[in-house]
mmCIF file of C-alpha atoms in Angstrom:
data_model
loop_
_atom_site.group_PDB
_atom_site.id
_atom_site.type_symbol
_atom_site.label_atom_id
_atom_site.label_comp_id
_atom_site.label_asym_id
_atom_site.label_seq_id
_atom_site.Cartn_x
_atom_site.Cartn_y
_atom_site.Cartn_z
ATOM 1 C CA MET Y 87 82.051 112.001 126.664
ATOM 2 C CA SER Y 88 85.899 112.077 126.312
ATOM 3 C CA ASP Y 89 87.707 114.510 124.029
ATOM 4 C CA SER Y 90 89.467 111.487 122.721
ATOM 5 C CA GLU Y 91 88.785 110.758 118.983
ATOM 6 C CA VAL Y 92 88.752 107.182 119.568
ATOM 7 C CA LEU Y 93 87.292 105.372 122.854
ATOM 8 C CA VAL Y 94 88.036 101.977 123.964
ATOM 9 C CA GLU Y 95 85.842 100.459 126.679
ATOM 10 C CA GLU Y 96 86.196 96.824 127.898
ATOM 11 C CA ALA Y 97 83.313 94.681 129.231
ATOM 12 C CA GLY Y 98 84.861 91.174 130.258
ATOM 13 C CA ASN Y 99 86.450 89.718 127.285
ATOM 14 C CA VAL Y 100 84.813 91.959 124.697
ATOM 15 C CA ALA Y 101 86.143 95.582 123.831
ATOM 16 C CA VAL Y 102 84.085 98.460 122.216
ATOM 17 C CA ILE Y 103 85.872 100.733 120.012
ATOM 18 C CA THR Y 104 83.937 104.033 119.516
ATOM 19 C CA ILE Y 105 84.724 106.680 116.869
ATOM 20 C CA ASN Y 106 84.148 109.893 119.017
ATOM 21 C CA ARG Y 107 83.643 112.844 116.627
ATOM 22 C CA PRO Y 108 79.764 113.075 116.721
ATOM 23 C CA ARG Y 109 79.876 116.775 115.714
ATOM 24 C CA ALA Y 110 81.739 115.647 112.434
ATOM 25 C CA ARG Y 111 79.388 112.720 112.015
ATOM 26 C CA ASN Y 112 82.352 110.658 113.251
ATOM 27 C CA ALA Y 113 84.366 111.567 110.018
ATOM 28 C CA VAL Y 114 87.512 109.895 109.746
ATOM 29 C CA ASN Y 115 90.730 112.157 110.240
ATOM 30 C CA GLY Y 116 94.243 111.207 110.914
ATOM 31 C CA ALA Y 117 93.744 111.040 114.697
ATOM 32 C CA VAL Y 118 90.716 108.601 114.402
ATOM 33 C CA ALA Y 119 92.869 106.501 112.119
ATOM 34 C CA ARG Y 120 95.643 106.257 114.511
ATOM 35 C CA GLY Y 121 93.636 105.795 117.221
ATOM 36 C CA ILE Y 122 91.831 102.812 115.742
ATOM 37 C CA ALA Y 123 95.065 101.274 114.733
ATOM 38 C CA ALA Y 124 96.601 101.737 118.147
ATOM 39 C CA ALA Y 125 93.646 100.004 119.696
ATOM 40 C CA LEU Y 126 93.565 97.202 117.407
ATOM 41 C CA ASP Y 127 97.407 96.756 117.870
ATOM 42 C CA GLU Y 128 96.954 96.485 121.463
ATOM 43 C CA LEU Y 129 93.739 94.382 121.720
ATOM 44 C CA ASP Y 130 95.085 91.991 119.104
ATOM 45 C CA ALA Y 131 98.096 91.189 121.320
ATOM 46 C CA ARG Y 132 95.901 90.500 124.404
ATOM 47 C CA SER Y 133 94.817 87.115 125.410
ATOM 48 C CA ASP Y 134 92.185 88.414 127.634
ATOM 49 C CA ILE Y 135 89.912 90.117 124.928
ATOM 50 C CA SER Y 136 88.564 87.818 122.414
ATOM 51 C CA ALA Y 137 86.428 89.909 120.075
ATOM 52 C CA TYR Y 138 85.495 93.713 119.460
ATOM 53 C CA VAL Y 139 82.689 96.017 118.554
ATOM 54 C CA LEU Y 140 83.154 99.013 116.376
ATOM 55 C CA THR Y 141 80.778 101.751 116.514
ATOM 56 C CA GLY Y 142 80.339 105.482 116.423
ATOM 57 C CA ALA Y 143 79.375 108.290 118.997
ATOM 58 C CA GLY Y 144 76.014 110.379 118.911
ATOM 59 C CA GLY Y 145 73.812 108.222 116.768
ATOM 60 C CA THR Y 146 76.117 107.972 113.541
ATOM 61 C CA PHE Y 147 78.495 105.087 112.794
ATOM 62 C CA CYS Y 148 80.675 107.269 110.355
ATOM 63 C CA ALA Y 149 80.050 109.561 107.480
ATOM 64 C CA GLY Y 150 83.446 108.724 105.725
ATOM 65 C CA MET Y 151 86.592 110.599 105.339
ATOM 66 C CA ASP Y 152 86.979 114.108 106.814
ATOM 67 C CA LEU Y 153 86.953 116.005 103.564
ATOM 68 C CA LYS Y 154 88.004 119.180 105.170
ATOM 69 C CA GLY Y 155 91.104 117.347 106.675
ATOM 70 C CA PHE Y 156 91.823 115.914 103.372
ATOM 71 C CA LEU Y 157 92.006 119.286 102.006
ATOM 72 C CA SER Y 158 94.403 120.514 104.416
ATOM 73 C CA GLY Y 159 96.524 117.165 103.973
ATOM 74 C CA ASP Y 160 95.487 115.349 107.057
ATOM 75 C CA PHE Y 161 95.465 111.956 105.410
ATOM 76 C CA PRO Y 162 93.265 109.237 107.608
ATOM 77 C CA VAL Y 163 95.569 106.460 106.434
ATOM 78 C CA VAL Y 164 97.878 104.529 108.699
ATOM 79 C CA GLU Y 165 100.825 102.671 107.021
ATOM 80 C CA GLY Y 166 100.198 99.019 107.181
ATOM 81 C CA ARG Y 167 96.700 99.333 108.270
ATOM 82 C CA GLY Y 168 95.274 101.685 105.391
ATOM 83 C CA PHE Y 169 92.186 103.808 105.755
ATOM 84 C CA GLY Y 170 90.726 104.327 109.136
ATOM 85 C CA GLY Y 171 93.649 102.140 110.519
ATOM 86 C CA LEU Y 172 91.545 99.150 109.657
ATOM 87 C CA ALA Y 173 90.471 98.763 106.020
ATOM 88 C CA GLU Y 174 93.742 97.024 104.724
ATOM 89 C CA ALA Y 175 94.463 95.073 107.734
ATOM 90 C CA PRO Y 176 91.405 93.957 109.966
ATOM 91 C CA PRO Y 177 92.252 92.522 113.395
ATOM 92 C CA LYS Y 178 92.948 89.030 113.693
ATOM 93 C CA LYS Y 179 90.151 88.622 116.172
ATOM 94 C CA PRO Y 180 86.212 88.852 115.313
ATOM 95 C CA LEU Y 181 85.013 92.407 114.796
ATOM 96 C CA VAL Y 182 81.376 93.447 114.669
ATOM 97 C CA ALA Y 183 80.040 96.654 113.392
ATOM 98 C CA ALA Y 184 77.119 98.448 115.386
ATOM 99 C CA VAL Y 185 75.586 100.963 112.979
ATOM 100 C CA GLU Y 186 73.282 103.680 113.651
ATOM 101 C CA GLY Y 187 72.624 106.535 111.350
ATOM 102 C CA TYR Y 188 75.095 106.960 108.479
ATOM 103 C CA ALA Y 189 77.784 104.419 107.174
ATOM 104 C CA LEU Y 190 78.764 106.415 104.111
ATOM 105 C CA ALA Y 191 81.883 106.240 101.992
ATOM 106 C CA GLY Y 192 84.729 105.432 104.170
ATOM 107 C CA GLY Y 193 82.347 104.578 106.904
ATOM 108 C CA PHE Y 194 80.736 101.900 104.728
ATOM 109 C CA GLU Y 195 84.120 100.593 104.159
ATOM 110 C CA LEU Y 196 84.981 100.349 107.793
ATOM 111 C CA ALA Y 197 81.686 98.393 108.267
ATOM 112 C CA LEU Y 198 82.801 96.103 105.248
ATOM 113 C CA SER Y 199 86.059 95.519 107.059
ATOM 114 C CA CYS Y 200 84.147 94.108 109.895
ATOM 115 C CA ASP Y 201 82.954 90.476 110.210
ATOM 116 C CA VAL Y 202 79.437 90.965 111.176
ATOM 117 C CA ILE Y 203 77.093 94.075 110.760
ATOM 118 C CA VAL Y 204 74.452 94.878 113.066
ATOM 119 C CA ALA Y 205 72.407 97.906 111.955
ATOM 120 C CA SER Y 206 69.583 100.131 113.248
ATOM 121 C CA GLU Y 207 66.360 100.122 111.057
ATOM 122 C CA GLU Y 208 67.131 103.863 110.488
ATOM 123 C CA ALA Y 209 70.577 103.129 109.259
ATOM 124 C CA LYS Y 210 71.708 104.127 105.729
ATOM 125 C CA PHE Y 211 74.621 102.904 103.725
ATOM 126 C CA GLY Y 212 76.406 104.156 100.665
ATOM 127 C CA LEU Y 213 79.277 104.665 98.574
ATOM 128 C CA PRO Y 214 79.067 108.469 97.426
ATOM 129 C CA GLU Y 215 82.764 109.071 96.453
ATOM 130 C CA PRO Y 216 81.941 109.445 92.749
ATOM 131 C CA LYS Y 217 79.683 112.367 93.638
ATOM 132 C CA ARG Y 218 82.893 114.091 95.040
ATOM 133 C CA GLY Y 219 85.245 113.044 92.282
ATOM 134 C CA LEU Y 220 86.574 110.089 94.363
ATOM 135 C CA VAL Y 221 86.615 106.235 94.333
ATOM 136 C CA ALA Y 222 85.780 103.950 97.169
ATOM 137 C CA GLY Y 223 89.343 103.068 97.394
ATOM 138 C CA ALA Y 224 89.480 101.682 100.933
ATOM 139 C CA GLY Y 225 88.101 98.382 100.077
ATOM 140 C CA GLY Y 226 84.447 99.394 99.070
ATOM 141 C CA VAL Y 227 84.484 98.582 95.470
ATOM 142 C CA MET Y 228 86.474 95.316 95.966
ATOM 143 C CA ARG Y 229 84.722 94.085 98.939
ATOM 144 C CA LEU Y 230 81.050 94.755 98.235
ATOM 145 C CA PRO Y 231 80.862 92.636 94.906
ATOM 146 C CA ARG Y 232 82.034 89.718 96.965
ATOM 147 C CA ARG Y 233 79.364 90.090 99.536
ATOM 148 C CA ILE Y 234 76.279 90.814 97.381
ATOM 149 C CA PRO Y 235 75.192 90.245 93.789
ATOM 150 C CA TYR Y 236 77.360 91.840 91.199
ATOM 151 C CA HIS Y 237 74.760 94.200 89.515
ATOM 152 C CA VAL Y 238 73.405 95.498 92.970
ATOM 153 C CA ALA Y 239 77.066 96.134 93.901
ATOM 154 C CA MET Y 240 77.514 98.086 90.679
ATOM 155 C CA GLU Y 241 74.263 100.008 91.386
ATOM 156 C CA ILE Y 242 75.511 101.110 94.803
ATOM 157 C CA ALA Y 243 78.975 102.035 93.682
ATOM 158 C CA LEU Y 244 78.190 103.884 90.596
ATOM 159 C CA THR Y 245 75.121 105.774 91.661
ATOM 160 C CA GLY Y 246 76.619 106.835 95.132
ATOM 161 C CA ASP Y 247 73.090 106.905 96.578
ATOM 162 C CA HIS Y 248 72.083 105.942 100.035
ATOM 163 C CA TYR Y 249 70.633 102.506 100.708
ATOM 164 C CA PRO Y 250 68.406 101.525 104.043
ATOM 165 C CA ALA Y 251 69.758 98.965 106.215
ATOM 166 C CA ALA Y 252 66.651 96.927 105.413
ATOM 167 C CA ARG Y 253 67.825 96.567 101.754
ATOM 168 C CA LEU Y 254 71.153 95.298 102.668
ATOM 169 C CA TYR Y 255 69.561 92.867 105.311
ATOM 170 C CA GLU Y 256 67.723 91.376 102.370
ATOM 171 C CA LEU Y 257 70.881 90.940 100.384
ATOM 172 C CA GLY Y 258 72.583 89.393 103.484
ATOM 173 C CA LEU Y 259 75.229 92.120 104.083
ATOM 174 C CA VAL Y 260 73.602 93.173 107.331
ATOM 175 C CA ASN Y 261 73.206 90.307 109.921
ATOM 176 C CA ARG Y 262 70.747 91.832 112.380
ATOM 177 C CA ILE Y 263 68.085 94.908 111.969
ATOM 178 C CA THR Y 264 67.251 96.537 115.516
ATOM 179 C CA PRO Y 265 65.067 99.308 116.291
ATOM 180 C CA ALA Y 266 66.600 102.742 116.357
ATOM 181 C CA GLY Y 267 69.200 103.178 119.066
ATOM 182 C CA GLY Y 268 69.487 99.543 119.639
ATOM 183 C CA ALA Y 269 72.491 98.442 117.237
ATOM 184 C CA LEU Y 270 75.055 98.733 120.099
ATOM 185 C CA GLU Y 271 73.171 96.365 122.494
ATOM 186 C CA THR Y 272 72.452 93.817 119.895
ATOM 187 C CA ALA Y 273 75.919 93.930 118.524
ATOM 188 C CA LEU Y 274 77.385 93.370 122.023
ATOM 189 C CA GLU Y 275 75.044 90.276 122.678
ATOM 190 C CA LEU Y 276 76.327 88.884 119.501
ATOM 191 C CA THR Y 277 79.777 89.632 120.135
ATOM 192 C CA ARG Y 278 79.555 88.253 123.794
ATOM 193 C CA LYS Y 279 78.232 85.018 122.241
ATOM 194 C CA ILE Y 280 81.173 84.881 119.789
ATOM 195 C CA ALA Y 281 83.585 85.587 122.448
ATOM 196 C CA ALA Y 282 82.373 82.920 124.784
ATOM 197 C CA ASN Y 283 84.249 80.481 122.111
ATOM 198 C CA ALA Y 284 87.873 79.552 122.408
ATOM 199 C CA PRO Y 285 90.045 82.572 121.089
ATOM 200 C CA LEU Y 286 92.574 80.344 119.116
ATOM 201 C CA ALA Y 287 89.476 78.474 117.281
ATOM 202 C CA LEU Y 288 88.056 82.001 116.563
ATOM 203 C CA ALA Y 289 91.116 83.517 115.099
ATOM 204 C CA ALA Y 290 91.804 80.446 113.038
ATOM 205 C CA THR Y 291 88.195 80.140 111.685
ATOM 206 C CA LYS Y 292 88.311 83.968 110.728
ATOM 207 C CA LYS Y 293 91.629 83.468 108.988
ATOM 208 C CA VAL Y 294 90.390 80.294 107.049
ATOM 209 C CA ILE Y 295 87.254 81.996 105.910
ATOM 210 C CA ILE Y 296 88.936 85.173 104.490
ATOM 211 C CA GLU Y 297 92.032 83.446 102.998
ATOM 212 C CA SER Y 298 90.445 80.369 101.523
ATOM 213 C CA GLN Y 299 88.697 82.590 98.814
ATOM 214 C CA ASP Y 300 91.749 82.504 96.770
ATOM 215 C CA TRP Y 301 92.712 78.962 97.367
ATOM 216 C CA SER Y 302 92.379 76.234 94.743
ATOM 217 C CA LEU Y 303 90.745 72.826 95.114
ATOM 218 C CA GLU Y 304 94.329 71.262 95.166
ATOM 219 C CA GLU Y 305 95.709 73.502 97.918
ATOM 220 C CA MET Y 306 92.777 74.178 100.181
ATOM 221 C CA PHE Y 307 93.071 71.421 102.874
ATOM 222 C CA THR Y 308 96.799 71.762 102.946
ATOM 223 C CA LYS Y 309 96.605 75.517 103.575
ATOM 224 C CA GLN Y 310 93.796 74.989 106.127
ATOM 225 C CA GLY Y 311 95.775 72.356 107.867
ATOM 226 C CA ALA Y 312 98.671 74.842 108.374
ATOM 227 C CA ILE Y 313 96.282 77.267 110.083
ATOM 228 C CA VAL Y 314 94.027 74.993 112.061
ATOM 229 C CA GLY Y 315 96.748 72.234 112.997
ATOM 230 C CA PRO Y 316 98.005 74.224 116.137
ATOM 231 C CA VAL Y 317 94.588 74.661 117.176
ATOM 232 C CA PHE Y 318 93.931 71.019 117.651
ATOM 233 C CA GLY Y 319 96.980 70.640 119.603
ATOM 234 C CA SER Y 320 96.327 73.502 121.859
ATOM 235 C CA LYS Y 321 95.515 73.530 125.518
ATOM 236 C CA ASP Y 322 92.281 75.211 124.670
ATOM 237 C CA ALA Y 323 91.252 72.167 122.453
ATOM 238 C CA MET Y 324 91.955 69.744 125.464
ATOM 239 C CA GLU Y 325 90.028 72.188 127.907
ATOM 240 C CA GLY Y 326 87.197 72.151 125.406
ATOM 241 C CA ALA Y 327 87.008 68.381 125.493
ATOM 242 C CA ALA Y 328 87.308 68.196 129.176
ATOM 243 C CA ALA Y 329 84.609 70.592 129.734
ATOM 244 C CA PHE Y 330 82.269 68.854 127.556
ATOM 245 C CA ALA Y 331 82.993 65.526 129.335
ATOM 246 C CA GLU Y 332 82.525 67.142 132.818
ATOM 247 C CA LYS Y 333 79.356 69.145 131.791
ATOM 248 C CA ARG Y 334 80.757 72.566 132.759
ATOM 249 C CA ALA Y 335 81.640 75.987 131.178
ATOM 250 C CA PRO Y 336 85.195 75.832 129.594
ATOM 251 C CA ASN Y 337 87.971 78.056 130.956
ATOM 252 C CA TRP Y 338 89.795 79.361 127.960
ATOM 253 C CA LYS Y 339 93.348 80.396 128.158
ATOM 254 C CA GLY Y 340 94.130 81.403 124.478
ATOM 255 C CA GLU Y 341 96.971 78.807 124.736
#
């Protein structure tokens, strides 16, 4: 295993971003935050990578902010991207979380910053910040009640307790449950399925889903049109139609 705090591995048009601090349960320090931000900046700018997986090394997704680093002034925040180099500015392309072990505090918030969550049956989620005199300010207390019922979100956020992946699967927050050790493999299968689609269409679809939550009925189709219009006029749109007519796999260019 490399000494780098963040590892990036490419598999075709999919990239796997791994938080690599297993001895610290992949707690996020400044180096991890900067590493994730740098990886996303580079990958978002590339046309040959269509989707990503975010995971953690050593059987744990992420135990949250490195509190020892916090006490020494090492804040895991990147300007413009927020906590973990991700929470305030998720990538334009689809991002799938592969969760083993713990996704706690900032770790849960990183998972909530992803578009899809795959978790091991042994995974545990929670926002224990109040137990440490803190608040889940990296999106946890804002995103969670938008994803699951209000009173359940309140319980999770106010108790600070750990909740099993099976419970969050029941609530629709977790997309897939796998046997222990299988989260990454299943996440990769799902990410490859996503990445087989046209890159421009994927990015536009994600953007509309996220931004349309605040659109009024009067403006929603106008705002959607501004995002999806260029996709319908793209070379990939023509390629998709031609591939369907010719009964072959499309050759996407991201143009």
